Short mmCIF file of C-alpha atoms in Angstrom, two decimals:
data_model
loop_
_atom_site.label_atom_id
_atom_site.label_comp_id
_atom_site.label_asym_id
_atom_site.label_seq_id
_atom_site.Cartn_x
_atom_site.Cartn_y
_atom_site.Cartn_z
CA MET F 1 -0.03 -6.55 -34.50
CA ALA F 2 0.71 -7.92 -31.05
CA LYS F 3 -1.87 -10.16 -29.42
CA ILE F 4 -2.65 -9.77 -25.71
CA PRO F 5 -3.96 -12.74 -23.66
CA VAL F 6 -7.22 -11.43 -22.19
CA LEU F 7 -9.38 -13.31 -19.69
CA GLU F 8 -12.13 -10.74 -19.17
CA ILE F 9 -13.20 -7.21 -19.97
CA PHE F 10 -15.83 -5.62 -17.76
CA GLY F 11 -17.23 -2.41 -16.31
CA PRO F 12 -17.89 0.35 -15.74
CA THR F 13 -17.27 -0.32 -12.07
CA ILE F 14 -15.14 1.24 -9.33
CA GLN F 15 -11.50 0.58 -8.59
CA GLY F 16 -11.35 -1.15 -5.20
CA GLU F 17 -7.68 -0.78 -4.34
CA GLY F 18 -4.67 1.53 -4.09
CA ARG F 19 -4.40 5.21 -4.88
CA VAL F 20 -7.31 5.17 -7.31
CA ILE F 21 -9.74 3.51 -4.90
CA GLY F 22 -13.28 4.56 -5.76
CA ARG F 23 -12.31 5.68 -9.28
CA LYS F 24 -14.84 4.84 -11.99
CA THR F 25 -13.08 2.53 -14.42
CA MET F 26 -13.26 -0.30 -16.93
CA PHE F 27 -11.15 -3.44 -16.41
CA VAL F 28 -9.03 -5.43 -18.83
CA ARG F 29 -7.81 -8.56 -17.06
CA THR F 30 -4.87 -10.34 -18.66
CA SER F 31 -3.76 -13.93 -18.21
CA GLY F 32 -0.49 -15.13 -16.72
CA CYS F 33 1.61 -14.38 -13.64
CA ASP F 34 5.15 -15.10 -12.50
CA PHE F 35 4.07 -15.37 -8.84
CA ARG F 36 1.86 -17.96 -7.12
CA CYS F 37 0.65 -16.11 -4.02
CA SER F 38 -1.01 -18.36 -1.44
CA TRP F 39 -3.96 -15.99 -0.95
CA CYS F 40 -4.34 -14.79 -4.55
CA ASP F 41 -7.93 -13.78 -5.29
CA SER F 42 -7.29 -14.04 -9.05
CA SER F 43 -5.55 -17.42 -9.20
CA PHE F 44 -7.70 -18.28 -12.21
CA THR F 45 -5.39 -16.00 -14.22
CA TRP F 46 -2.48 -18.44 -13.80
CA ASP F 47 -3.67 -21.83 -12.45
CA GLY F 48 -5.15 -23.07 -15.74
CA SER F 49 -8.71 -23.30 -14.44
CA MET F 50 -9.92 -20.74 -17.01
CA LYS F 51 -7.46 -21.41 -19.83
CA ASP F 52 -10.32 -21.98 -22.27
CA ASP F 53 -11.54 -18.44 -21.59
CA VAL F 54 -8.30 -16.75 -22.64
CA HIS F 55 -8.62 -14.78 -25.88
CA LEU F 56 -5.66 -13.40 -27.83
CA MET F 57 -6.77 -9.90 -28.76
CA THR F 58 -5.26 -6.93 -30.57
CA ALA F 59 -5.29 -3.48 -28.99
CA GLU F 60 -8.04 -2.42 -31.42
CA ALA F 61 -10.18 -5.44 -30.55
CA ILE F 62 -9.83 -4.71 -26.83
CA TYR F 63 -10.79 -1.08 -27.35
CA ASP F 64 -13.81 -2.09 -29.44
CA GLU F 65 -14.94 -4.49 -26.71
CA LEU F 66 -14.55 -1.81 -24.05
CA LYS F 67 -16.70 0.56 -26.10
CA ALA F 68 -19.30 -2.13 -26.77
CA ILE F 69 -19.64 -2.79 -23.04
CA GLY F 70 -19.07 0.67 -21.56
CA GLY F 71 -20.20 2.98 -24.34
CA ASP F 72 -19.33 6.57 -23.50
CA CYS F 73 -19.57 5.97 -19.74
CA PHE F 74 -15.83 5.72 -19.05
CA ASN F 75 -12.55 7.51 -19.64
CA HIS F 76 -10.33 5.33 -17.43
CA VAL F 77 -9.16 1.72 -17.83
CA THR F 78 -7.46 -0.52 -15.28
CA ILE F 79 -5.13 -3.13 -16.75
CA SER F 80 -5.19 -6.03 -14.33
CA GLY F 81 -4.04 -9.63 -14.02
CA GLY F 82 -2.21 -11.79 -13.14
CA ASN F 83 0.81 -9.68 -13.85
CA PRO F 84 0.30 -7.56 -16.98
CA ALA F 85 3.92 -6.36 -16.74
CA LEU F 86 4.95 -9.67 -18.32
CA ILE F 87 3.29 -8.66 -21.60
CA LYS F 88 5.37 -6.54 -23.96
CA GLY F 89 2.48 -6.26 -26.43
CA ILE F 90 0.46 -4.04 -24.08
CA GLN F 91 2.52 -1.17 -25.54
CA GLU F 92 0.10 -0.91 -28.48
CA LEU F 93 -2.91 -0.86 -26.15
CA VAL F 94 -1.46 1.91 -23.97
CA ASP F 95 -0.58 3.93 -27.09
CA LEU F 96 -4.16 3.54 -28.33
CA PHE F 97 -5.59 4.63 -24.97
CA GLU F 98 -3.40 7.74 -25.05
CA MET F 99 -4.63 8.54 -28.54
CA LYS F 100 -8.26 8.15 -27.40
CA GLY F 101 -7.75 10.30 -24.28
CA ILE F 102 -8.28 7.41 -21.87
CA GLU F 103 -6.34 7.35 -18.60
CA THR F 104 -4.90 4.10 -17.27
CA ALA F 105 -4.09 2.30 -14.03
CA LEU F 106 -1.95 -0.77 -13.49
CA GLU F 107 -1.00 -2.94 -10.54
CA THR F 108 2.07 -5.16 -10.61
CA GLN F 109 4.32 -6.72 -7.99
CA GLY F 110 7.46 -5.06 -9.33
CA SER F 111 9.15 -8.17 -10.68
CA LYS F 112 9.31 -7.01 -14.31
CA PHE F 113 9.58 -3.68 -16.12
CA GLN F 114 8.14 -2.76 -19.51
CA PRO F 115 8.75 0.65 -21.17
CA TRP F 116 5.00 1.18 -21.56
CA MET F 117 4.69 1.32 -17.76
CA ARG F 118 6.05 4.88 -17.95
CA GLN F 119 2.86 5.85 -19.79
CA ILE F 120 0.50 4.53 -17.09
CA ASN F 121 -1.24 7.36 -15.23
CA ASP F 122 -1.60 5.51 -11.90
CA LEU F 123 1.04 2.82 -11.43
CA THR F 124 0.65 0.74 -8.26
CA ILE F 125 3.59 -1.48 -7.38
CA SER F 126 2.55 -4.06 -4.81
CA PRO F 127 5.46 -6.15 -3.47
CA LYS F 128 4.28 -9.38 -1.90
CA PRO F 129 4.70 -9.91 1.86
CA PRO F 130 5.75 -13.14 3.65
CA SER F 131 2.21 -14.56 3.88
CA SER F 132 2.12 -14.81 0.08
CA GLY F 133 4.78 -17.52 0.14
CA MET F 134 6.73 -15.61 -2.51
CA ASP F 135 10.30 -14.36 -2.29
CA GLN F 136 10.18 -10.76 -3.54
CA ASN F 137 13.59 -9.78 -4.94
CA LEU F 138 14.32 -6.36 -3.46
CA ASP F 139 17.07 -5.57 -5.96
CA ILE F 140 14.75 -6.22 -8.89
CA LEU F 141 12.03 -4.17 -7.18
CA LYS F 142 14.43 -1.24 -6.80
CA ALA F 143 15.47 -1.52 -10.46
CA VAL F 144 11.84 -1.55 -11.64
CA ILE F 145 10.91 1.48 -9.54
CA ALA F 146 13.99 3.36 -10.75
CA GLN F 147 12.79 3.01 -14.36
CA CYS F 148 9.26 4.26 -13.69
CA LYS F 149 8.04 7.87 -13.68
CA LYS F 150 8.19 8.95 -10.04
CA GLU F 151 5.07 11.13 -10.29
CA THR F 152 2.88 8.16 -11.30
CA VAL F 153 4.17 5.48 -8.89
CA ASN F 154 2.69 4.44 -5.57
CA LEU F 155 3.45 1.44 -3.36
CA LYS F 156 0.93 -0.88 -1.74
CA VAL F 157 1.39 -3.84 0.59
CA VAL F 158 -1.45 -6.19 1.52
CA ILE F 159 -1.53 -7.18 5.20
CA PHE F 160 -2.67 -10.57 6.45
CA GLU F 161 -0.48 -11.13 9.52
CA GLU F 162 2.14 -9.53 11.77
CA ASP F 163 5.10 -10.49 9.56
CA ASP F 164 3.40 -8.72 6.65
CA TYR F 165 3.16 -5.54 8.69
CA GLU F 166 6.86 -5.64 9.53
CA TYR F 167 7.61 -6.25 5.86
CA ALA F 168 5.44 -3.25 4.93
CA LYS F 169 7.46 -1.08 7.32
CA MET F 170 10.66 -2.18 5.60
CA ILE F 171 9.28 -1.41 2.12
CA HIS F 172 7.95 1.98 3.24
CA HIS F 173 11.25 3.03 4.76
CA THR F 174 13.23 1.71 1.80
CA PHE F 175 11.22 4.03 -0.49
CA PRO F 176 10.18 6.82 1.90
CA VAL F 177 9.23 9.44 -0.70
CA ILE F 178 6.85 7.18 -2.65
CA PRO F 179 3.17 7.39 -1.58
CA PHE F 180 2.50 4.28 0.49
CA TYR F 181 -0.72 2.35 0.98
CA LEU F 182 -1.52 -0.46 3.40
CA GLN F 183 -4.45 -2.64 2.49
CA VAL F 184 -6.15 -5.26 4.61
CA GLY F 185 -6.09 -8.73 3.03
CA ASN F 186 -9.09 -10.91 2.27
CA PRO F 187 -8.48 -14.47 3.55
CA TYR F 188 -12.07 -15.54 2.90
CA LEU F 189 -12.04 -16.59 -0.75
CA GLU F 190 -14.95 -19.04 -0.78
CA ASP F 191 -17.80 -18.28 -3.16
CA ASP F 192 -20.30 -17.77 -0.32
CA VAL F 193 -18.96 -16.35 2.97
CA ASP F 194 -21.28 -15.64 5.90
CA ASN F 195 -21.00 -12.05 7.18
CA HIS F 196 -18.13 -11.40 4.78
CA THR F 197 -18.37 -7.61 4.95
CA MET F 198 -18.37 -7.57 8.75
CA LYS F 199 -15.39 -9.94 8.90
CA LEU F 200 -13.42 -7.73 6.52
CA LEU F 201 -14.36 -4.55 8.38
CA GLU F 202 -13.14 -6.09 11.63
CA ARG F 203 -9.78 -6.90 10.01
CA TYR F 204 -9.66 -3.38 8.57
CA GLU F 205 -10.31 -1.83 11.99
CA ASN F 206 -7.56 -3.98 13.51
CA LEU F 207 -5.10 -2.79 10.86
CA ILE F 208 -6.08 0.83 11.50
CA ASP F 209 -5.53 0.35 15.23
CA ARG F 210 -2.08 -1.10 14.57
CA VAL F 211 -1.07 1.80 12.33
CA MET F 212 -2.31 4.38 14.85
CA LYS F 213 0.15 2.98 17.41
CA SER F 214 3.15 2.98 15.00
CA ASP F 215 5.24 6.15 15.19
CA ASP F 216 7.22 5.03 12.13
CA MET F 217 4.09 4.67 9.96
CA ASN F 218 2.82 8.25 10.14
CA ASN F 219 2.89 8.93 6.40
CA VAL F 220 0.76 6.07 5.11
CA TYR F 221 -2.78 5.46 3.89
CA VAL F 222 -4.81 2.53 5.27
CA LEU F 223 -7.36 1.04 2.88
CA PRO F 224 -9.97 -1.71 2.70
CA GLN F 225 -10.58 -3.74 -0.45
CA LEU F 226 -13.60 -1.67 -1.38
CA HIS F 227 -14.96 -4.05 -4.01
CA THR F 228 -14.99 -6.98 -1.58
CA LEU F 229 -16.93 -4.92 0.95
CA LEU F 230 -19.53 -4.25 -1.72
CA TRP F 231 -19.62 -7.49 -3.71
CA SER F 232 -17.78 -10.09 -1.61
CA ASN F 233 -15.89 -12.48 -3.94
CA LYS F 234 -18.05 -11.95 -7.00
CA LYS F 235 -16.03 -11.78 -10.22
CA SER F 236 -16.30 -9.24 -13.03
CA VAL F 237 -17.51 -6.33 -10.91
#
């Protein structure tokens, strides 16, 4: 059986981002990413700082751990990272979830496609804007989206600065029929941030104001990072 590199399993909690914001869910966080975003809030999944905490687990072992932690208080699992789309072996986990009647969510930057992504119930593709320092390949992004089930896909771009907003416009108008979400970024990644919630809400309000004045962004959703408003930068919540 395939082994999946898992950093943490936790929940039940709420999903803080994208189309499933507010959804009660469990989390399975995998290790490894092909991007190195400057503002990544999960850099521990790829920078080696938590390499000793990575466990190679089978689909059955992951399911057993989810049940041990969450009991019967969940029917939805978010597969997170890093970039889980790098991991072919997640196929067995998704198959097991389907068999158990558990719905799934996934977020990936759209740099890699796996056939099991067609089975994800809520698939968020989040191309990375200029502030990330990454060069998102638009041709690869288009190829990934073309292979996914259109009824499950949504797009999300995180906004930190003006160039990110212009990039988001480009992505939205490149894929105009795909549900599109803008999300305010969290630049305050220290463990203890004074007035963190108020700082994030101010940035969120500024993003809302910008969208309200954009006549070419009428068909978008503007979101906060809900989990950071509630728990700041605390992990495993």
